[in-house]
PDB file of C-alpha atoms in Angstrom:
ATOM      1  CA  MET U   1      46.661  83.544 -21.057  1.00 64.00           C
ATOM      2  CA  GLU U   2      46.094  85.380 -17.782  1.00 71.00           C
ATOM      3  CA  PHE U   3      42.835  84.655 -16.005  1.00 70.00           C
ATOM      4  CA  LYS U   4      41.896  88.318 -15.663  1.00 75.00           C
ATOM      5  CA  THR U   5      42.502  88.881 -19.409  1.00 78.00           C
ATOM      6  CA  ALA U   6      40.475  85.873 -20.470  1.00 76.00           C
ATOM      7  CA  LEU U   7      37.552  86.216 -18.044  1.00 75.00           C
ATOM      8  CA  PRO U   8      35.660  89.010 -19.872  1.00 81.00           C
ATOM      9  CA  TYR U   9      35.876  87.042 -23.142  1.00 79.00           C
ATOM     10  CA  LEU U  10      34.637  83.851 -21.477  1.00 77.00           C
ATOM     11  CA  ILE U  11      31.750  85.670 -19.818  1.00 81.00           C
ATOM     12  CA  GLY U  12      31.058  87.330 -23.183  1.00 83.00           C
ATOM     13  CA  VAL U  13      30.844  83.955 -24.902  1.00 82.00           C
ATOM     14  CA  TYR U  14      28.616  82.616 -22.107  1.00 81.00           C
ATOM     15  CA  VAL U  15      26.243  85.572 -22.286  1.00 84.00           C
ATOM     16  CA  GLY U  16      26.441  85.405 -26.094  1.00 86.00           C
ATOM     17  CA  ILE U  17      25.245  81.791 -26.111  1.00 84.00           C
ATOM     18  CA  TRP U  18      22.325  82.695 -23.810  1.00 84.00           C
ATOM     19  CA  VAL U  19      21.385  85.680 -25.952  1.00 88.00           C
ATOM     20  CA  GLY U  20      21.591  83.480 -29.051  1.00 87.00           C
ATOM     21  CA  VAL U  21      19.331  80.846 -27.492  1.00 86.00           C
ATOM     22  CA  LEU U  22      16.888  83.528 -26.325  1.00 87.00           C
ATOM     23  CA  VAL U  23      16.741  85.133 -29.785  1.00 89.00           C
ATOM     24  CA  PHE U  24      16.211  81.657 -31.235  1.00 87.00           C
ATOM     25  CA  LEU U  25      13.333  81.029 -28.807  1.00 86.00           C
ATOM     26  CA  ILE U  26      11.693  84.369 -29.630  1.00 88.00           C
ATOM     27  CA  SER U  27      12.050  83.791 -33.383  1.00 89.00           C
ATOM     28  CA  MET U  28      10.484  80.343 -32.973  1.00 88.00           C
ATOM     29  CA  GLN U  29       7.516  81.919 -31.151  1.00 87.00           C
ATOM     30  CA  GLY U  30       7.070  84.173 -34.184  1.00 89.00           C
ATOM     31  CA  GLN U  31       7.313  81.165 -36.480  1.00 90.00           C
ATOM     32  CA  ILE U  32       4.635  79.370 -34.422  1.00 91.00           C
ATOM     33  CA  SER U  33       2.147  82.229 -34.747  1.00 91.00           C
ATOM     34  CA  GLY U  34       2.829  82.335 -38.512  1.00 93.00           C
ATOM     35  CA  LEU U  35       2.255  78.600 -38.823  1.00 93.00           C
ATOM     36  CA  ARG U  36      -0.965  78.815 -36.748  1.00 93.00           C
ATOM     37  CA  LYS U  37      -2.356  81.448 -39.129  1.00 94.00           C
ATOM     38  CA  LYS U  38      -1.445  79.298 -42.143  1.00 94.00           C
ATOM     39  CA  LEU U  39      -3.090  76.274 -40.510  1.00 94.00           C
ATOM     40  CA  GLU U  40      -6.256  78.250 -39.861  1.00 93.00           C
ATOM     41  CA  VAL U  41      -6.457  79.341 -43.529  1.00 93.00           C
ATOM     42  CA  LEU U  42      -5.879  75.776 -44.722  1.00 92.00           C
ATOM     43  CA  THR U  43      -8.467  74.337 -42.315  1.00 92.00           C
ATOM     44  CA  LYS U  44     -11.071  76.784 -43.627  1.00 92.00           C
ATOM     45  CA  ALA U  45     -10.130  75.891 -47.214  1.00 91.00           C
ATOM     46  CA  VAL U  46     -10.522  72.181 -46.489  1.00 89.00           C
ATOM     47  CA  GLU U  47     -13.897  72.762 -44.788  1.00 89.00           C
ATOM     48  CA  LYS U  48     -15.048  74.849 -47.773  1.00 88.00           C
ATOM     49  CA  LYS U  49     -13.959  72.142 -50.191  1.00 84.00           C
ATOM     50  CA  ALA U  50     -15.811  69.488 -48.191  1.00 83.00           C
ATOM     51  CA  ALA U  51     -18.996  71.609 -48.184  1.00 84.00           C
ATOM     52  CA  GLU U  52     -18.996  72.020 -51.979  1.00 80.00           C
ATOM     53  CA  PRO U  53     -21.356  69.611 -53.845  1.00 76.00           C
ATOM     54  CA  ALA U  54     -19.627  66.838 -55.719  1.00 70.00           C
ATOM     55  CA  PRO U  55     -19.490  67.414 -59.517  1.00 67.00           C
ATOM     56  CA  GLU U  56     -22.288  65.641 -61.425  1.00 68.00           C
ATOM     57  CA  THR U  57     -21.279  62.674 -63.551  1.00 68.00           C
ATOM     58  CA  VAL U  58     -22.593  62.701 -67.135  1.00 66.00           C
ATOM     59  CA  ASN U  59     -23.367  59.410 -68.827  1.00 67.00           C
ATOM     60  CA  VAL U  60     -22.735  59.504 -72.548  1.00 60.00           C
TER      61      VAL U  60
ATOM     62  CA  MET N   1      20.085  58.735   1.621  1.00 47.00           C
ATOM     63  CA  LYS N   2      18.710  61.909   3.128  1.00 57.00           C
ATOM     64  CA  ALA N   3      14.931  62.047   3.412  1.00 61.00           C
ATOM     65  CA  ILE N   4      14.986  65.529   1.871  1.00 61.00           C
ATOM     66  CA  TYR N   5      15.952  64.054  -1.547  1.00 61.00           C
ATOM     67  CA  LEU N   6      12.884  61.820  -1.353  1.00 65.00           C
ATOM     68  CA  VAL N   7      10.750  64.876  -0.549  1.00 68.00           C
ATOM     69  CA  TYR N   8      12.183  66.672  -3.613  1.00 66.00           C
ATOM     70  CA  SER N   9      11.845  63.738  -5.984  1.00 69.00           C
ATOM     71  CA  LEU N  10       8.406  62.418  -4.945  1.00 74.00           C
ATOM     72  CA  PRO N  11       6.333  65.239  -6.543  1.00 72.00           C
ATOM     73  CA  VAL N  12       8.375  64.912  -9.753  1.00 71.00           C
ATOM     74  CA  ILE N  13       7.821  61.138  -9.902  1.00 75.00           C
ATOM     75  CA  LEU N  14       4.119  61.579  -9.105  1.00 79.00           C
ATOM     76  CA  ALA N  15       3.722  64.255 -11.803  1.00 77.00           C
ATOM     77  CA  ALA N  16       5.543  62.036 -14.342  1.00 73.00           C
ATOM     78  CA  ILE N  17       3.208  59.091 -13.577  1.00 78.00           C
ATOM     79  CA  LEU N  18       0.117  61.324 -13.853  1.00 79.00           C
ATOM     80  CA  VAL N  19       1.245  62.796 -17.192  1.00 74.00           C
ATOM     81  CA  CYS N  20       2.263  59.406 -18.613  1.00 73.00           C
ATOM     82  CA  TYR N  21      -0.837  57.414 -17.652  1.00 78.00           C
ATOM     83  CA  PHE N  22      -3.711  59.911 -17.477  1.00 80.00           C
ATOM     84  CA  PRO N  23      -4.695  61.732 -20.686  1.00 79.00           C
ATOM     85  CA  ALA N  24      -6.727  64.288 -18.652  1.00 81.00           C
ATOM     86  CA  ALA N  25      -3.603  65.242 -16.651  1.00 78.00           C
ATOM     87  CA  ARG N  26      -1.623  65.463 -19.895  1.00 76.00           C
ATOM     88  CA  LYS N  27      -4.236  67.775 -21.405  1.00 78.00           C
ATOM     89  CA  TRP N  28      -4.265  69.960 -18.280  1.00 78.00           C
ATOM     90  CA  VAL N  29      -0.469  70.327 -18.364  1.00 77.00           C
ATOM     91  CA  SER N  30      -0.592  71.097 -22.086  1.00 74.00           C
ATOM     92  CA  ASP N  31      -3.331  73.718 -21.590  1.00 74.00           C
ATOM     93  CA  VAL N  32      -1.692  75.432 -18.615  1.00 74.00           C
ATOM     94  CA  PHE N  33       1.931  75.320 -19.796  1.00 75.00           C
ATOM     95  CA  THR N  34       1.425  76.702 -23.283  1.00 79.00           C
ATOM     96  CA  VAL N  35       4.511  77.390 -25.394  1.00 79.00           C
ATOM     97  CA  GLY N  36       4.440  81.127 -24.691  1.00 81.00           C
ATOM     98  CA  ARG N  37       3.772  80.830 -20.952  1.00 84.00           C
ATOM     99  CA  LEU N  38       6.514  78.228 -20.536  1.00 85.00           C
ATOM    100  CA  ALA N  39       9.017  80.411 -22.406  1.00 84.00           C
ATOM    101  CA  VAL N  40       8.199  83.623 -20.503  1.00 87.00           C
ATOM    102  CA  GLY N  41       7.910  81.846 -17.130  1.00 89.00           C
ATOM    103  CA  SER N  42      11.203  79.990 -17.525  1.00 88.00           C
ATOM    104  CA  VAL N  43      13.078  83.172 -18.530  1.00 87.00           C
ATOM    105  CA  ALA N  44      11.595  84.976 -15.489  1.00 90.00           C
ATOM    106  CA  ILE N  45      12.657  82.176 -13.104  1.00 91.00           C
ATOM    107  CA  LEU N  46      16.078  82.009 -14.762  1.00 86.00           C
ATOM    108  CA  LEU N  47      16.651  85.735 -14.287  1.00 88.00           C
ATOM    109  CA  THR N  48      15.416  85.524 -10.676  1.00 90.00           C
ATOM    110  CA  GLY N  49      17.925  82.734 -10.072  1.00 87.00           C
ATOM    111  CA  PHE N  50      20.772  84.824 -11.529  1.00 84.00           C
ATOM    112  CA  VAL N  51      19.823  87.845  -9.425  1.00 86.00           C
ATOM    113  CA  MET N  52      19.546  85.682  -6.296  1.00 87.00           C
ATOM    114  CA  ALA N  53      22.983  84.183  -7.011  1.00 84.00           C
ATOM    115  CA  PHE N  54      24.617  87.613  -6.888  1.00 82.00           C
ATOM    116  CA  ALA N  55      22.348  89.614  -4.567  1.00 83.00           C
ATOM    117  CA  VAL N  56      20.912  87.146  -2.066  1.00 81.00           C
ATOM    118  CA  ALA N  57      23.226  84.148  -1.746  1.00 80.00           C
ATOM    119  CA  PRO N  58      26.193  84.720   0.545  1.00 77.00           C
ATOM    120  CA  ALA N  59      29.722  84.341  -0.808  1.00 73.00           C
ATOM    121  CA  ALA N  60      31.483  81.112   0.024  1.00 69.00           C
ATOM    122  CA  THR N  61      34.869  81.238   1.671  1.00 58.00           C
ATOM    123  CA  LEU N  62      37.609  80.126  -0.681  1.00 53.00           C
ATOM    124  CA  THR N  63      41.372  80.195  -0.257  1.00 49.00           C
ATOM    125  CA  ASP N  64      41.963  82.286  -3.406  1.00 50.00           C
ATOM    126  CA  GLY N  65      41.708  85.916  -2.226  1.00 49.00           C
ATOM    127  CA  VAL N  66      40.505  88.224  -5.039  1.00 46.00           C
ATOM    128  CA  THR N  67      38.594  85.752  -7.182  1.00 47.00           C
ATOM    129  CA  ALA N  68      36.959  83.845  -4.338  1.00 52.00           C
ATOM    130  CA  ASP N  69      33.661  85.730  -4.290  1.00 57.00           C
ATOM    131  CA  TYR N  70      32.959  85.675  -7.995  1.00 65.00           C
ATOM    132  CA  ALA N  71      34.480  82.303  -8.794  1.00 66.00           C
ATOM    133  CA  GLN N  72      32.072  80.662  -6.369  1.00 75.00           C
ATOM    134  CA  LYS N  73      29.087  82.308  -8.110  1.00 79.00           C
ATOM    135  CA  ILE N  74      29.845  80.050 -11.071  1.00 81.00           C
ATOM    136  CA  PHE N  75      28.186  77.334  -8.987  1.00 84.00           C
ATOM    137  CA  TYR N  76      24.736  78.826  -9.701  1.00 86.00           C
ATOM    138  CA  PHE N  77      25.390  78.744 -13.455  1.00 86.00           C
ATOM    139  CA  HIS N  78      27.612  75.721 -13.889  1.00 90.00           C
ATOM    140  CA  VAL N  79      25.828  73.036 -11.828  1.00 91.00           C
ATOM    141  CA  PRO N  80      22.280  73.769 -13.135  1.00 92.00           C
ATOM    142  CA  VAL N  81      23.397  73.736 -16.802  1.00 93.00           C
ATOM    143  CA  ALA N  82      25.363  70.533 -16.205  1.00 94.00           C
ATOM    144  CA  ILE N  83      22.410  68.758 -14.542  1.00 94.00           C
ATOM    145  CA  THR N  84      20.027  70.015 -17.261  1.00 94.00           C
ATOM    146  CA  SER N  85      22.360  68.656 -19.951  1.00 96.00           C
ATOM    147  CA  PHE N  86      22.226  65.263 -18.194  1.00 95.00           C
ATOM    148  CA  VAL N  87      18.418  65.454 -18.039  1.00 94.00           C
ATOM    149  CA  GLY N  88      18.342  66.303 -21.761  1.00 95.00           C
ATOM    150  CA  PHE N  89      20.555  63.387 -22.761  1.00 96.00           C
ATOM    151  CA  ILE N  90      18.556  60.920 -20.629  1.00 96.00           C
ATOM    152  CA  LEU N  91      15.275  62.246 -22.089  1.00 95.00           C
ATOM    153  CA  ALA N  92      16.725  61.847 -25.595  1.00 96.00           C
ATOM    154  CA  ALA N  93      17.398  58.185 -24.825  1.00 97.00           C
ATOM    155  CA  VAL N  94      13.831  57.768 -23.502  1.00 96.00           C
ATOM    156  CA  PHE N  95      12.401  59.293 -26.703  1.00 96.00           C
ATOM    157  CA  GLY N  96      14.786  57.141 -28.734  1.00 96.00           C
ATOM    158  CA  GLY N  97      13.461  54.062 -26.939  1.00 96.00           C
ATOM    159  CA  LEU N  98       9.874  55.188 -27.542  1.00 96.00           C
ATOM    160  CA  PHE N  99      10.627  55.586 -31.254  1.00 96.00           C
ATOM    161  CA  LEU N 100      12.060  52.078 -31.451  1.00 97.00           C
ATOM    162  CA  ALA N 101       9.033  50.695 -29.606  1.00 96.00           C
ATOM    163  CA  LYS N 102       6.281  52.639 -31.394  1.00 94.00           C
ATOM    164  CA  ARG N 103       7.942  53.689 -34.701  1.00 93.00           C
ATOM    165  CA  GLU N 104       6.289  57.107 -34.554  1.00 93.00           C
ATOM    166  CA  ARG N 105       8.278  59.875 -36.287  1.00 92.00           C
ATOM    167  CA  ARG N 106       7.520  62.420 -33.572  1.00 93.00           C
ATOM    168  CA  TYR N 107       9.603  60.500 -31.017  1.00 94.00           C
ATOM    169  CA  ASP N 108      12.637  60.618 -33.309  1.00 95.00           C
ATOM    170  CA  TYR N 109      12.163  64.367 -33.707  1.00 94.00           C
ATOM    171  CA  LEU N 110      11.792  64.795 -29.928  1.00 95.00           C
ATOM    172  CA  SER N 111      14.948  62.747 -29.341  1.00 96.00           C
ATOM    173  CA  TYR N 112      16.871  64.850 -31.888  1.00 96.00           C
ATOM    174  CA  THR N 113      15.641  68.156 -30.418  1.00 95.00           C
ATOM    175  CA  THR N 114      16.431  67.029 -26.872  1.00 96.00           C
ATOM    176  CA  VAL N 115      19.992  66.087 -27.859  1.00 96.00           C
ATOM    177  CA  GLN N 116      20.398  69.523 -29.494  1.00 95.00           C
ATOM    178  CA  VAL N 117      19.235  71.308 -26.338  1.00 94.00           C
ATOM    179  CA  GLY N 118      21.372  69.026 -24.139  1.00 95.00           C
ATOM    180  CA  PHE N 119      24.379  69.778 -26.343  1.00 95.00           C
ATOM    181  CA  VAL N 120      23.956  73.561 -26.023  1.00 93.00           C
ATOM    182  CA  TYR N 121      23.736  73.126 -22.241  1.00 94.00           C
ATOM    183  CA  GLY N 122      26.826  70.916 -22.461  1.00 95.00           C
ATOM    184  CA  LEU N 123      28.758  73.709 -24.190  1.00 93.00           C
ATOM    185  CA  LEU N 124      27.685  76.124 -21.446  1.00 91.00           C
ATOM    186  CA  THR N 125      28.833  73.590 -18.846  1.00 93.00           C
ATOM    187  CA  GLU N 126      32.274  73.326 -20.468  1.00 91.00           C
ATOM    188  CA  LEU N 127      32.564  77.105 -20.696  1.00 88.00           C
ATOM    189  CA  THR N 128      31.640  77.769 -17.064  1.00 88.00           C
ATOM    190  CA  GLY N 129      33.791  74.790 -16.094  1.00 89.00           C
ATOM    191  CA  VAL N 130      36.998  76.284 -17.513  1.00 87.00           C
ATOM    192  CA  ILE N 131      36.320  79.574 -15.710  1.00 83.00           C
ATOM    193  CA  TRP N 132      36.044  77.636 -12.442  1.00 82.00           C
ATOM    194  CA  ASP N 133      39.160  75.556 -13.266  1.00 84.00           C
ATOM    195  CA  LYS N 134      41.319  78.611 -13.777  1.00 82.00           C
ATOM    196  CA  ALA N 135      39.928  80.468 -10.779  1.00 79.00           C
ATOM    197  CA  ALA N 136      40.022  77.595  -8.294  1.00 79.00           C
ATOM    198  CA  TRP N 137      42.786  75.303  -9.576  1.00 82.00           C
ATOM    199  CA  GLY N 138      44.938  77.794 -11.513  1.00 83.00           C
ATOM    200  CA  VAL N 139      44.776  75.801 -14.762  1.00 86.00           C
ATOM    201  CA  TRP N 140      42.419  75.892 -17.742  1.00 87.00           C
ATOM    202  CA  TRP N 141      42.164  72.138 -18.020  1.00 89.00           C
ATOM    203  CA  GLN N 142      43.011  69.139 -15.898  1.00 88.00           C
ATOM    204  CA  TRP N 143      42.723  65.479 -16.861  1.00 91.00           C
ATOM    205  CA  GLU N 144      40.706  64.557 -13.799  1.00 88.00           C
ATOM    206  CA  PRO N 145      37.691  62.132 -13.807  1.00 89.00           C
ATOM    207  CA  ARG N 146      34.814  64.627 -14.189  1.00 90.00           C
ATOM    208  CA  LEU N 147      36.369  66.821 -16.868  1.00 92.00           C
ATOM    209  CA  THR N 148      37.600  63.819 -18.842  1.00 92.00           C
ATOM    210  CA  THR N 149      34.314  61.885 -18.697  1.00 93.00           C
ATOM    211  CA  TYR N 150      32.318  65.025 -19.578  1.00 95.00           C
ATOM    212  CA  LEU N 151      34.592  65.658 -22.564  1.00 95.00           C
ATOM    213  CA  ILE N 152      34.013  62.055 -23.708  1.00 95.00           C
ATOM    214  CA  LEU N 153      30.250  62.597 -23.270  1.00 95.00           C
ATOM    215  CA  MET N 154      30.351  65.730 -25.436  1.00 96.00           C
ATOM    216  CA  LEU N 155      32.415  63.937 -28.102  1.00 96.00           C
ATOM    217  CA  MET N 156      29.874  61.082 -28.102  1.00 96.00           C
ATOM    218  CA  TYR N 157      27.017  63.513 -28.694  1.00 96.00           C
ATOM    219  CA  SER N 158      29.021  65.283 -31.421  1.00 96.00           C
ATOM    220  CA  GLY N 159      29.077  61.839 -33.024  1.00 96.00           C
ATOM    221  CA  TYR N 160      25.263  61.774 -32.836  1.00 96.00           C
ATOM    222  CA  PHE N 161      25.029  64.828 -35.105  1.00 96.00           C
ATOM    223  CA  ILE N 162      27.626  63.409 -37.511  1.00 96.00           C
ATOM    224  CA  LEU N 163      25.634  60.163 -37.671  1.00 96.00           C
ATOM    225  CA  ARG N 164      22.365  61.988 -38.375  1.00 95.00           C
ATOM    226  CA  SER N 165      23.823  64.204 -41.067  1.00 94.00           C
ATOM    227  CA  SER N 166      25.519  61.251 -42.786  1.00 95.00           C
ATOM    228  CA  MET N 167      22.234  59.384 -43.394  1.00 92.00           C
ATOM    229  CA  SER N 168      19.730  60.652 -45.926  1.00 90.00           C
ATOM    230  CA  GLU N 169      17.132  57.881 -45.734  1.00 92.00           C
ATOM    231  CA  GLU N 170      14.635  59.004 -43.080  1.00 90.00           C
ATOM    232  CA  SER N 171      13.584  55.713 -41.483  1.00 92.00           C
ATOM    233  CA  SER N 172      17.094  54.282 -41.127  1.00 94.00           C
ATOM    234  CA  ARG N 173      18.377  57.647 -39.858  1.00 95.00           C
ATOM    235  CA  ALA N 174      15.693  57.664 -37.179  1.00 95.00           C
ATOM    236  CA  ARG N 175      16.389  54.042 -36.228  1.00 96.00           C
ATOM    237  CA  PHE N 176      20.173  54.402 -35.996  1.00 96.00           C
ATOM    238  CA  SER N 177      19.944  57.761 -34.198  1.00 96.00           C
ATOM    239  CA  SER N 178      17.573  56.300 -31.607  1.00 97.00           C
ATOM    240  CA  VAL N 179      19.894  53.370 -30.928  1.00 97.00           C
ATOM    241  CA  TYR N 180      22.860  55.759 -30.729  1.00 97.00           C
ATOM    242  CA  SER N 181      21.047  58.084 -28.294  1.00 97.00           C
ATOM    243  CA  ILE N 182      20.400  55.119 -25.978  1.00 97.00           C
ATOM    244  CA  ILE N 183      24.031  53.920 -26.135  1.00 96.00           C
ATOM    245  CA  ALA N 184      25.406  57.451 -25.646  1.00 96.00           C
ATOM    246  CA  ALA N 185      23.198  57.941 -22.569  1.00 95.00           C
ATOM    247  CA  VAL N 186      25.291  55.316 -20.770  1.00 94.00           C
ATOM    248  CA  SER N 187      27.988  57.989 -20.483  1.00 93.00           C
ATOM    249  CA  VAL N 188      25.630  60.181 -18.384  1.00 94.00           C
ATOM    250  CA  PRO N 189      25.673  58.064 -15.172  1.00 93.00           C
ATOM    251  CA  LEU N 190      29.381  57.355 -15.770  1.00 93.00           C
ATOM    252  CA  THR N 191      30.082  61.096 -15.845  1.00 92.00           C
ATOM    253  CA  PHE N 192      27.801  61.797 -12.886  1.00 90.00           C
ATOM    254  CA  PHE N 193      29.297  59.126 -10.641  1.00 89.00           C
ATOM    255  CA  SER N 194      32.911  59.551 -11.823  1.00 86.00           C
ATOM    256  CA  ILE N 195      33.861  61.962  -9.028  1.00 82.00           C
ATOM    257  CA  ARG N 196      31.902  59.963  -6.491  1.00 83.00           C
ATOM    258  CA  LEU N 197      33.701  56.731  -7.333  1.00 83.00           C
ATOM    259  CA  ILE N 198      37.203  57.933  -8.292  1.00 81.00           C
ATOM    260  CA  PRO N 199      39.211  60.346  -6.114  1.00 79.00           C
ATOM    261  CA  SER N 200      39.082  63.787  -7.757  1.00 78.00           C
ATOM    262  CA  VAL N 201      39.792  67.470  -7.124  1.00 77.00           C
ATOM    263  CA  HIS N 202      36.353  68.327  -8.567  1.00 82.00           C
ATOM    264  CA  PRO N 203      34.033  69.421  -5.726  1.00 77.00           C
ATOM    265  CA  VAL N 204      31.082  67.203  -4.788  1.00 75.00           C
ATOM    266  CA  VAL N 205      28.384  69.535  -3.490  1.00 73.00           C
ATOM    267  CA  PHE N 206      25.472  67.124  -3.319  1.00 71.00           C
ATOM    268  CA  SER N 207      26.203  63.789  -1.719  1.00 69.00           C
ATOM    269  CA  THR N 208      24.213  61.235   0.257  1.00 66.00           C
ATOM    270  CA  SER N 209      25.067  63.169   3.411  1.00 67.00           C
ATOM    271  CA  GLY N 210      23.397  66.376   2.150  1.00 65.00           C
ATOM    272  CA  SER N 211      24.413  69.589   0.396  1.00 65.00           C
ATOM    273  CA  HIS N 212      26.440  71.260   3.228  1.00 68.00           C
ATOM    274  CA  MET N 213      25.130  74.663   2.104  1.00 73.00           C
ATOM    275  CA  PRO N 214      23.271  77.373   4.033  1.00 78.00           C
ATOM    276  CA  ALA N 215      19.524  77.504   3.319  1.00 82.00           C
ATOM    277  CA  VAL N 216      19.806  80.785   1.326  1.00 83.00           C
ATOM    278  CA  MET N 217      22.396  79.258  -1.001  1.00 84.00           C
ATOM    279  CA  THR N 218      20.265  76.122  -1.442  1.00 85.00           C
ATOM    280  CA  ILE N 219      17.161  78.178  -2.307  1.00 88.00           C
ATOM    281  CA  SER N 220      19.110  80.357  -4.780  1.00 87.00           C
ATOM    282  CA  PHE N 221      20.511  77.228  -6.368  1.00 88.00           C
ATOM    283  CA  MET N 222      17.062  75.598  -6.583  1.00 89.00           C
ATOM    284  CA  VAL N 223      15.600  78.676  -8.307  1.00 91.00           C
ATOM    285  CA  ALA N 224      18.477  78.747 -10.825  1.00 90.00           C
ATOM    286  CA  MET N 225      18.074  74.989 -11.337  1.00 91.00           C
ATOM    287  CA  ALA N 226      14.292  75.261 -11.902  1.00 91.00           C
ATOM    288  CA  GLY N 227      14.856  78.108 -14.372  1.00 91.00           C
ATOM    289  CA  MET N 228      17.434  76.137 -16.360  1.00 91.00           C
ATOM    290  CA  VAL N 229      15.290  72.979 -16.547  1.00 92.00           C
ATOM    291  CA  LEU N 230      12.126  74.900 -17.466  1.00 91.00           C
ATOM    292  CA  PHE N 231      14.008  76.907 -20.098  1.00 92.00           C
ATOM    293  CA  SER N 232      15.240  73.684 -21.700  1.00 93.00           C
ATOM    294  CA  PHE N 233      11.660  72.333 -21.670  1.00 92.00           C
ATOM    295  CA  ALA N 234      10.501  75.607 -23.260  1.00 91.00           C
ATOM    296  CA  LEU N 235      13.047  75.158 -26.057  1.00 92.00           C
ATOM    297  CA  ILE N 236      12.046  71.528 -26.643  1.00 93.00           C
ATOM    298  CA  ARG N 237       8.311  72.328 -26.489  1.00 91.00           C
ATOM    299  CA  THR N 238       8.668  75.266 -28.890  1.00 91.00           C
ATOM    300  CA  ARG N 239      10.579  73.217 -31.459  1.00 92.00           C
ATOM    301  CA  TYR N 240       8.123  70.345 -31.118  1.00 92.00           C
ATOM    302  CA  THR N 241       5.151  72.693 -31.615  1.00 91.00           C
ATOM    303  CA  VAL N 242       6.739  73.966 -34.848  1.00 92.00           C
ATOM    304  CA  TYR N 243       7.160  70.339 -35.942  1.00 92.00           C
ATOM    305  CA  GLN N 244       3.531  69.455 -35.103  1.00 92.00           C
ATOM    306  CA  LEU N 245       2.140  72.504 -36.922  1.00 93.00           C
ATOM    307  CA  THR N 246       4.316  71.828 -39.995  1.00 93.00           C
ATOM    308  CA  GLU N 247       3.078  68.212 -40.071  1.00 92.00           C
ATOM    309  CA  GLU N 248      -0.566  69.330 -39.842  1.00 93.00           C
ATOM    310  CA  ILE N 249      -0.068  71.918 -42.606  1.00 94.00           C
ATOM    311  CA  GLU N 250       1.557  69.319 -44.881  1.00 92.00           C
ATOM    312  CA  TYR N 251      -1.355  66.963 -44.262  1.00 92.00           C
ATOM    313  CA  LEU N 252      -3.958  69.620 -45.083  1.00 92.00           C
ATOM    314  CA  GLN N 253      -2.045  70.706 -48.188  1.00 91.00           C
ATOM    315  CA  GLU N 254      -2.010  67.087 -49.379  1.00 90.00           C
ATOM    316  CA  LYS N 255      -5.759  66.845 -48.691  1.00 85.00           C
ATOM    317  CA  LEU N 256      -6.419  70.007 -50.695  1.00 85.00           C
ATOM    318  CA  GLY N 257      -4.171  68.904 -53.524  1.00 81.00           C
ATOM    319  CA  GLY N 258      -5.849  65.473 -53.747  1.00 60.00           C
TER     320      GLY N 258
END
C-alpha cells in the first residue's frame, strides 16, 4: 500500500485509540461519582444501624 | 553521563522516596492530585505538547523531501508513548513484587491495571512506529533490533492477559500473574538497550552524550512526555479509585447484611 494512501487511516486509528481512552477515562469519572454516592448512602445506613438499640432478649 | 540527566532524575527520585517512606507526603500527593485534577491536568499538558510539536518546535532536516516535516513530528508522539509503556511495564513488575511480598489484593489489581495501560501505550508505539518506518525507511516493517525486541515485548504482555484469563481461582491467578509481570519486565531493558548495543538503523536520540536537539525541540518533547506519563497515571489512578470504592461498598454491604 502507498504511504500517502495509508497515512490518513493510520492517523485515524491513532486518534481513534486516544479518543477511546479519553472516553473511557471520562466514563470512569462518572462511575466514580456514582460509587461515591452509593458509599455515602451505605455509610449512613451502617451508622443508623449501629445507633439503633439492640433488641431485648426475652427469657422464657 | 551528562549532568543534565542527573538534574532531571534527582527530583523524581527524591519525590519517590518521600512518597514511599513518609505517610504525610503520600497524603499530600493524594489530596492535591485528586482523580479529577490529574485527569484534566494531564489532558491539558498532553494537548499543549501536541500543539507545541506542530506550532513551536522547528522541523528537523531529513533527506526525504515531502514527508520530512511531518514524519519527524512523529517523534513527539512515538518516543513519549514508548517510554511511558516501559514505565508502565516496570511499575507492573514493582506492584507484582509488592503483591508477592505483602499478599495484598490491591497490588495485584494495580499490577494488572498498569499492564493494561502499558499495553495500550505499546499499541500506540507500534502504530506510530510503522508510520515512521514507511516515511523514513520506505518499508512498513524491518527486522531490526528495536522493532523485533519491541514486538517480542508486546507478545510477552499479550501472554500476560492470556494467563490471567485462563485462571479462575483468584489467589493463584494473582500469584502467577505477579511472577509473570516480573519475568516479562526483563524484556523492557533488553528492548531499551537493543539499539544501543546492536548496530541498528533505528535512531538513538538520547544517548550518554546528550540529546543533540535544539532547546525548543527538547522543551516540546518534555511537555509531550510529561503529558503522556501523567495521562497514564490518571488512567491507573482512576481505575484504582473505582476498585477501592467497590471494595469499600462490598464491605459495607456485608456489614449491613450481617
